[in-house]
Short mmCIF file of C-alpha atoms (C1' of nucleotides) in Angstrom, two decimals:
data_model
loop_
_atom_site.label_atom_id
_atom_site.label_comp_id
_atom_site.label_asym_id
_atom_site.label_seq_id
_atom_site.Cartn_x
_atom_site.Cartn_y
_atom_site.Cartn_z
CA UNK Z 1 -37.88 -92.57 129.80
CA UNK Z 2 -40.33 -92.49 126.61
CA UNK Z 3 -42.13 -95.20 128.37
CA UNK Z 4 -45.75 -93.95 129.71
CA UNK Z 5 -43.77 -94.36 133.53
CA UNK Z 6 -41.38 -92.44 132.46
CA UNK Z 7 -43.23 -89.75 131.57
CA UNK Z 8 -46.07 -89.29 134.05
CA UNK Z 9 -43.29 -89.56 136.76
CA UNK Z 10 -41.54 -86.17 135.16
CA UNK Z 11 -44.11 -84.70 135.08
CA UNK Z 12 -45.02 -85.57 139.32
CA UNK Z 13 -41.85 -84.02 139.73
CA UNK Z 14 -42.19 -80.84 138.01
CA UNK Z 15 -45.40 -81.30 140.81
CA UNK Z 16 -47.66 -81.33 137.51
CA UNK Z 17 -50.68 -83.59 138.23
CA UNK Z 18 -50.75 -86.30 136.23
CA UNK Z 19 -53.62 -85.91 133.33
CA UNK Z 20 -54.67 -88.33 130.27
CA UNK Z 21 -53.64 -84.58 128.08
CA UNK Z 22 -50.09 -83.72 129.72
CA UNK Z 23 -48.69 -87.51 129.01
CA UNK Z 24 -50.06 -87.45 125.52
CA UNK Z 25 -47.89 -84.89 125.17
CA UNK Z 26 -44.93 -84.98 125.90
CA UNK Z 27 -44.47 -89.21 124.87
CA UNK Z 28 -45.79 -86.21 121.53
CA UNK Z 29 -42.90 -84.49 121.98
CA UNK Z 30 -40.14 -86.45 123.35
CA UNK Z 31 -41.22 -89.10 119.87
CA UNK Z 32 -41.06 -85.99 117.66
CA UNK Z 33 -37.93 -83.55 118.57
CA UNK Z 34 -38.57 -80.50 116.90
CA UNK Z 35 -41.99 -81.50 115.76
CA UNK Z 36 -44.07 -78.14 115.21
CA UNK Z 37 -47.29 -78.11 117.16
CA UNK Z 38 -49.45 -78.85 114.34
CA UNK Z 39 -47.34 -82.30 114.38
CA UNK Z 40 -47.94 -83.10 117.13
CA UNK Z 41 -51.48 -82.66 117.82
CA UNK Z 42 -51.68 -85.20 114.51
CA UNK Z 43 -49.51 -87.44 116.90
CA UNK Z 44 -51.62 -86.83 120.21
CA UNK Z 45 -54.77 -87.59 118.13
CA UNK Z 46 -53.00 -91.36 116.84
CA UNK Z 47 -54.23 -92.16 120.76
CA UNK Z 48 -56.57 -90.33 121.78
CA UNK Z 49 -58.18 -88.44 119.23
CA UNK Z 50 -60.35 -86.16 121.75
CA UNK Z 51 -57.20 -84.17 122.90
CA UNK Z 52 -58.07 -80.72 121.90
CA UNK Z 53 -55.68 -78.26 120.14
CA UNK Z 54 -55.64 -75.79 123.68
CA UNK Z 55 -55.35 -78.13 125.78
CA UNK Z 56 -51.55 -79.34 123.48
CA UNK Z 57 -51.21 -75.49 123.75
CA UNK Z 58 -52.35 -75.39 127.22
CA UNK Z 59 -49.37 -78.13 128.00
CA UNK Z 60 -46.52 -77.34 125.52
CA UNK Z 61 -46.79 -74.01 127.56
CA UNK Z 62 -46.83 -74.41 130.35
CA UNK Z 63 -44.41 -78.05 130.02
CA UNK Z 64 -41.32 -75.00 128.47
CA UNK Z 65 -42.08 -72.65 131.55
CA UNK Z 66 -41.40 -75.56 133.97
CA UNK Z 67 -38.12 -76.22 132.01
CA UNK Z 68 -39.33 -79.94 130.70
CA UNK Z 69 -40.14 -78.94 127.02
CA UNK Z 70 -38.02 -76.08 125.21
CA UNK Z 71 -39.29 -74.11 123.05
CA UNK Z 72 -37.55 -72.90 119.19
CA UNK Z 73 -39.08 -70.70 116.75
CA UNK Z 74 -36.59 -69.73 114.19
CA UNK Z 75 -37.20 -66.32 112.98
CA UNK Z 76 -40.28 -66.48 110.06
CA UNK Z 77 -40.94 -70.34 111.66
CA UNK Z 78 -43.78 -71.60 114.25
CA UNK Z 79 -42.60 -72.90 116.89
CA UNK Z 80 -40.90 -76.38 117.56
CA UNK Z 81 -40.47 -77.95 120.88
CA UNK Z 82 -37.88 -80.64 121.68
CA UNK Z 83 -37.71 -82.22 125.33
CA UNK Z 84 -33.59 -82.20 125.67
CA UNK Z 85 -33.00 -79.47 128.21
CA UNK Z 86 -30.98 -77.21 130.77
CA UNK Z 87 -27.85 -78.26 127.88
CA UNK Z 88 -27.58 -75.64 127.17
CA UNK Z 89 -26.80 -76.58 123.53
CA UNK Z 90 -28.01 -74.78 119.53
CA UNK Z 91 -29.30 -74.99 117.01
CA UNK Z 92 -28.87 -74.86 113.19
CA UNK Z 93 -32.15 -74.38 110.74
CA UNK Z 94 -32.05 -74.46 107.04
CA UNK Z 95 -32.90 -70.91 105.43
CA UNK Z 96 -34.90 -72.70 102.70
CA UNK Z 97 -37.27 -75.97 103.76
CA UNK Z 98 -36.77 -74.56 107.75
CA UNK Z 99 -35.15 -78.11 108.85
CA UNK Z 100 -33.59 -78.19 112.50
CA UNK Z 101 -30.53 -80.39 113.75
CA UNK Z 102 -29.02 -79.77 116.97
CA UNK Z 103 -25.05 -78.26 117.26
CA UNK Z 104 -23.71 -79.15 120.62
CA UNK Z 105 -22.07 -75.20 121.85
CA UNK Z 106 -17.95 -76.25 120.84
CA UNK Z 107 -17.16 -73.76 123.06
CA UNK Z 108 -17.26 -74.84 127.16
CA UNK Z 109 -20.39 -75.53 128.74
CA UNK Z 110 -21.90 -71.59 128.23
CA UNK Z 111 -21.41 -70.87 125.28
CA UNK Z 112 -21.04 -66.66 123.65
CA UNK Z 113 -22.81 -65.76 127.82
CA UNK Z 114 -20.32 -63.16 127.71
CA UNK Z 115 -21.80 -60.27 126.13
CA UNK Z 116 -18.77 -57.40 125.57
CA UNK Z 117 -21.69 -54.58 126.03
CA UNK Z 118 -24.71 -55.54 128.70
CA UNK Z 119 -26.24 -52.75 128.70
CA UNK Z 120 -26.25 -53.56 132.50
CA UNK Z 121 -28.96 -56.23 131.82
CA UNK Z 122 -28.34 -60.06 133.93
CA UNK Z 123 -28.41 -63.03 131.18
CA UNK Z 124 -28.75 -65.39 132.19
CA UNK Z 125 -29.12 -67.35 128.45
CA UNK Z 126 -27.55 -67.02 125.73
CA UNK Z 127 -29.24 -68.55 122.40
CA UNK Z 128 -27.60 -68.82 118.97
CA UNK Z 129 -28.95 -70.05 115.89
CA UNK Z 130 -27.04 -71.15 112.93
CA UNK Z 131 -28.31 -70.23 109.12
CA UNK Z 132 -27.54 -72.13 106.41
CA UNK Z 133 -28.24 -75.31 104.11
CA UNK Z 134 -29.20 -78.67 104.59
CA UNK Z 135 -26.98 -80.91 102.73
CA UNK Z 136 -30.86 -81.76 100.64
CA UNK Z 137 -31.47 -78.37 99.97
CA UNK Z 138 -27.35 -78.26 98.86
CA UNK Z 139 -27.86 -80.96 96.55
CA UNK Z 140 -31.16 -79.78 94.85
CA UNK Z 141 -29.13 -76.84 93.66
CA UNK Z 142 -26.65 -78.26 91.63
CA UNK Q 1 -26.10 -40.69 106.16
CA UNK Q 2 -29.75 -40.01 107.53
CA UNK Q 3 -30.87 -36.85 105.04
CA UNK Q 4 -32.64 -37.90 102.49
CA UNK Q 5 -30.25 -37.84 99.88
CA UNK Q 6 -28.53 -39.89 101.50
CA UNK Q 7 -31.82 -43.06 101.92
CA UNK Q 8 -31.83 -41.45 98.42
CA UNK Q 9 -29.01 -43.35 97.25
CA UNK Q 10 -29.38 -46.06 99.54
CA UNK Q 11 -32.00 -46.70 97.27
CA UNK Q 12 -30.75 -46.70 94.12
CA UNK Q 13 -27.62 -48.15 95.26
CA UNK Q 14 -29.44 -51.53 95.19
CA UNK Q 15 -31.12 -51.15 91.71
CA UNK Q 16 -34.52 -49.67 94.21
CA UNK Q 17 -37.25 -47.87 92.41
CA UNK Q 18 -36.98 -44.49 94.64
CA UNK Q 19 -40.90 -43.81 95.79
CA UNK Q 20 -41.81 -42.13 98.90
CA UNK Q 21 -43.20 -44.54 100.68
CA UNK Q 22 -39.38 -46.53 100.04
CA UNK Q 23 -37.71 -43.35 101.05
CA UNK Q 24 -40.11 -42.09 104.61
CA UNK Q 25 -39.72 -45.87 105.40
CA UNK Q 26 -35.88 -46.86 105.83
CA UNK Q 27 -35.92 -43.11 107.20
CA UNK Q 28 -38.15 -44.34 109.95
CA UNK Q 29 -36.65 -47.04 110.43
CA UNK Q 30 -32.72 -45.34 110.31
CA UNK Q 31 -34.67 -42.77 113.42
CA UNK Q 32 -35.91 -45.36 115.42
CA UNK Q 33 -33.35 -48.72 115.34
CA UNK Q 34 -35.08 -51.81 117.17
CA UNK Q 35 -39.28 -50.60 115.95
CA UNK Q 36 -41.61 -52.59 115.49
CA UNK Q 37 -43.72 -52.27 112.67
CA UNK Q 38 -46.51 -50.29 113.79
CA UNK Q 39 -44.17 -47.14 115.03
CA UNK Q 40 -42.05 -47.99 111.66
CA UNK Q 41 -45.99 -46.81 110.42
CA UNK Q 42 -46.79 -44.37 112.90
CA UNK Q 43 -43.12 -42.64 112.24
CA UNK Q 44 -43.84 -43.13 108.32
CA UNK Q 45 -46.85 -41.43 109.26
CA UNK Q 46 -46.37 -37.85 110.34
CA UNK Q 47 -45.14 -37.33 107.05
CA UNK Q 48 -47.43 -39.41 104.46
CA UNK Q 49 -50.64 -39.63 106.13
CA UNK Q 50 -51.59 -41.62 103.16
CA UNK Q 51 -49.19 -44.75 103.19
CA UNK Q 52 -50.65 -47.86 103.89
CA UNK Q 53 -49.47 -50.62 105.64
CA UNK Q 54 -48.83 -51.78 102.73
CA UNK Q 55 -46.64 -50.09 101.37
CA UNK Q 56 -44.54 -50.29 104.86
CA UNK Q 57 -44.31 -54.19 104.73
CA UNK Q 58 -43.89 -54.67 101.51
CA UNK Q 59 -40.79 -51.59 101.88
CA UNK Q 60 -39.20 -53.69 105.21
CA UNK Q 61 -39.15 -56.87 103.98
CA UNK Q 62 -37.91 -56.11 100.02
CA UNK Q 63 -35.20 -54.00 102.31
CA UNK Q 64 -34.40 -56.96 104.64
CA UNK Q 65 -34.31 -59.20 101.36
CA UNK Q 66 -31.35 -56.33 99.61
CA UNK Q 67 -29.59 -56.46 103.41
CA UNK Q 68 -29.74 -52.26 103.70
CA UNK Q 69 -32.37 -53.27 107.46
CA UNK Q 70 -32.57 -56.70 108.92
CA UNK Q 71 -34.99 -57.86 111.49
CA UNK Q 72 -34.93 -58.56 114.76
CA UNK Q 73 -37.99 -61.14 116.04
CA UNK Q 74 -36.62 -62.37 119.45
CA UNK Q 75 -39.12 -66.14 120.85
CA UNK Q 76 -42.43 -63.87 121.72
CA UNK Q 77 -42.05 -60.80 120.25
CA UNK Q 78 -43.34 -59.20 116.86
CA UNK Q 79 -40.94 -58.04 114.33
CA UNK Q 80 -38.26 -55.40 115.37
CA UNK Q 81 -35.89 -53.10 112.18
CA UNK Q 82 -32.68 -51.84 112.04
CA UNK Q 83 -30.16 -50.39 110.21
CA UNK Q 84 -27.33 -51.93 111.09
CA UNK Q 85 -26.12 -54.16 109.22
CA UNK Q 86 -23.41 -56.40 108.14
CA UNK Q 87 -21.54 -56.10 111.50
CA UNK Q 88 -22.89 -59.26 112.78
CA UNK Q 89 -23.41 -57.56 115.74
CA UNK Q 90 -26.48 -59.69 118.64
CA UNK Q 91 -28.80 -58.43 120.55
CA UNK Q 92 -30.01 -58.39 124.22
CA UNK Q 93 -33.41 -59.18 125.02
CA UNK Q 94 -35.21 -58.97 128.65
CA UNK Q 95 -37.44 -61.10 129.74
CA UNK Q 96 -40.06 -58.40 131.43
CA UNK Q 97 -40.48 -56.22 128.76
CA UNK Q 98 -38.99 -56.19 126.13
CA UNK Q 99 -36.26 -53.88 126.02
CA UNK Q 100 -34.11 -54.68 123.18
CA UNK Q 101 -30.37 -53.16 122.92
CA UNK Q 102 -26.91 -54.67 120.72
CA UNK Q 103 -24.17 -55.91 121.98
CA UNK Q 104 -20.83 -56.40 119.46
CA UNK Q 105 -19.68 -59.41 119.59
CA UNK Q 106 -16.64 -60.09 122.14
CA UNK Q 107 -14.73 -62.37 120.14
CA UNK Q 108 -13.55 -61.31 116.92
CA UNK Q 109 -14.91 -60.10 113.62
CA UNK Q 110 -16.87 -63.88 113.34
CA UNK Q 111 -18.20 -65.34 116.61
CA UNK Q 112 -19.09 -68.72 117.39
CA UNK Q 113 -19.31 -68.91 113.72
CA UNK Q 114 -17.45 -72.96 113.96
CA UNK Q 115 -20.80 -75.44 114.72
CA UNK Q 116 -18.99 -78.61 116.88
CA UNK Q 117 -20.68 -79.71 114.30
CA UNK Q 118 -22.59 -79.17 111.86
CA UNK Q 119 -24.38 -81.72 110.50
CA UNK Q 120 -23.63 -81.12 106.41
CA UNK Q 121 -25.36 -77.95 107.01
CA UNK Q 122 -23.74 -74.88 105.21
CA UNK Q 123 -23.67 -72.45 107.69
CA UNK Q 124 -23.68 -68.16 106.83
CA UNK Q 125 -25.04 -67.04 110.00
CA UNK Q 126 -24.46 -66.99 113.36
CA UNK Q 127 -27.17 -65.29 114.86
CA UNK Q 128 -26.63 -64.76 119.12
CA UNK Q 129 -29.40 -63.01 121.69
CA UNK Q 130 -28.55 -63.19 124.88
CA UNK Q 131 -31.77 -63.46 127.83
CA UNK Q 132 -31.79 -61.65 130.89
CA UNK Q 133 -33.41 -59.06 133.02
CA UNK Q 134 -33.04 -54.83 131.32
CA UNK Q 135 -31.90 -52.65 134.18
CA UNK Q 136 -35.93 -50.73 134.31
CA UNK Q 137 -37.30 -54.25 135.67
CA UNK Q 138 -33.95 -55.03 137.72
CA UNK Q 139 -34.96 -52.33 139.85
CA UNK Q 140 -38.12 -52.93 139.86
CA UNK Q 141 -38.52 -56.18 141.39
CA UNK Q 142 -36.04 -55.11 143.92
"C1'" DC T 1 -41.70 -32.60 77.65
"C1'" DT T 2 -45.29 -36.13 77.22
"C1'" DA T 3 -46.71 -40.72 76.82
"C1'" DC T 4 -46.00 -45.49 77.89
"C1'" DT T 5 -44.74 -49.16 80.06
"C1'" DT T 6 -44.93 -52.32 84.31
"C1'" DA T 7 -43.23 -52.14 89.03
"C1'" DT T 8 -45.78 -50.12 93.39
"C1'" DT T 9 -48.95 -48.72 96.15
"C1'" DT T 10 -53.51 -48.44 97.97
"C1'" DT T 11 -57.86 -51.23 98.78
"C1'" DG T 12 -60.51 -54.55 101.25
"C1'" DA T 13 -60.81 -59.45 102.13
"C1'" DA T 14 -58.12 -63.46 104.10
"C1'" DT T 15 -55.29 -66.45 106.86
"C1'" DG T 16 -53.41 -69.31 109.97
"C1'" DA T 17 -50.83 -69.31 114.69
"C1'" DG T 18 -51.95 -68.41 119.05
"C1'" DT T 19 -55.32 -66.94 123.36
"C1'" DC T 20 -59.36 -66.26 125.71
"C1'" DA T 21 -63.82 -67.22 128.40
"C1'" DA T 22 -67.41 -70.84 129.95
"C1'" DG T 23 -69.39 -74.14 131.00
"C1'" DA T 24 -68.21 -79.55 132.03
"C1'" DT T 25 -64.74 -82.71 132.95
"C1'" DA T 26 -61.47 -85.90 136.07
"C1'" DA T 27 -57.49 -85.12 139.50
"C1'" DG T 28 -55.73 -85.79 143.66
"C1'" DA T 29 -57.79 -85.28 148.34
"C1'" DA T 30 -60.20 -85.54 153.00
"C1'" DT M 1 -66.96 -91.79 147.62
"C1'" DT M 2 -67.41 -87.02 148.22
"C1'" DC M 3 -66.18 -82.54 146.85
"C1'" DT M 4 -62.76 -79.50 145.53
"C1'" DT M 5 -60.57 -77.22 141.91
"C1'" DA M 6 -57.35 -77.69 138.08
"C1'" DT M 7 -57.53 -79.11 133.76
"C1'" DC M 8 -60.02 -80.27 129.69
"C1'" DT M 9 -64.07 -79.18 125.35
"C1'" DT M 10 -65.62 -75.75 122.86
"C1'" DG M 11 -66.14 -72.17 119.98
"C1'" DA M 12 -64.84 -67.83 119.16
"C1'" DC M 13 -61.56 -64.73 119.00
"C1'" DT M 14 -56.60 -61.29 118.17
"C1'" DC M 15 -53.77 -59.84 115.15
"C1'" DA M 16 -49.98 -60.04 112.57
"C1'" DT M 17 -49.23 -60.18 107.93
"C1'" DT M 18 -49.81 -61.72 103.44
"C1'" DC M 19 -53.66 -62.42 99.49
"C1'" DA M 20 -54.82 -59.58 95.43
"C1'" DA M 21 -57.38 -56.38 91.82
"C1'" DA M 22 -57.63 -52.70 90.49
"C1'" DA M 23 -54.99 -47.82 90.25
"C1'" DT M 24 -50.82 -45.24 90.73
"C1'" DA M 25 -46.77 -43.17 89.65
"C1'" DA M 26 -41.09 -43.90 88.37
"C1'" DG M 27 -38.16 -43.82 85.61
"C1'" DT M 28 -38.62 -45.25 80.16
"C1'" DA M 29 -37.90 -44.04 75.55
"C1'" DG M 30 -39.56 -41.34 71.78
#
DNA sequence: CTACTTATTTTGAATGAGTCAAGATAAGAA
DNA sequence: TTCTTATCTTGACTCATTCAAAATAAGTAG
């Protein structure tokens, strides 16, 4: 569902006004999984050079709060975004280059969701980040 | 091992020069688990008002790189530090107030370490962050 | 114990992702 | 077509963190 119509549909269903900047931002996130804000801004500018960075930040924040996109922000890296939401998948991050990839959880649908002692917290999500070295960086060092 | 002698011992064993700022920073992190940098700076200043924030940042970075302290930085929050390292425990974070607590992993010694598809990454750590609402914030909303 | 080398620290400026605020614009309703 | 107000543009600003150069002090050699 990467068509413009499909994207407008998503916005409407989430009760958002369908504006050019929002359509462009959501299209950019869809077309560039795991892109950071600057990349998204650049992508948006290709077709809509006039869209402000602030509109992009606002849109991303709104999308995130409505669950339309997911924000990922590993330690020491800036925020990245993806449209794959609601399936509780996780990520691997390369310690060397920051490269990021999706990982389905191995243990059923809600992995690791049970903390041994939750300290009275109402837990609603378990976020898992795997740290390691990507194939490219492994090759460089050997 | 929160004594000054114990802390100096830790520094020496990690081949670090034993300097006043470093001793003060490590003592502060030990005494204030999960503290952010500003809190650590304040704590250090109580006994050593002259220590610069830069020295604190440098020390924390060095300690982290040597595995003497661990840095935690949940989405939307600034960095926090703790001296409990090497036991691969995880954290719960309150979505409302940012309160943070330790969680031992429920599934043995290296939980979730096996990604279903590692994309060729050499994975060395699985970081888990549980998100939810702390007891205090639950009480406020009910 | 004293001098020396250089890792650390201090000082003060700079960076940069992200936010704030006010006026201008345009999406959707009437 | 007009109107209301959510959204966008513009441009300044925040603040955790980093950079750089000169000053200091930890550990070493004499």
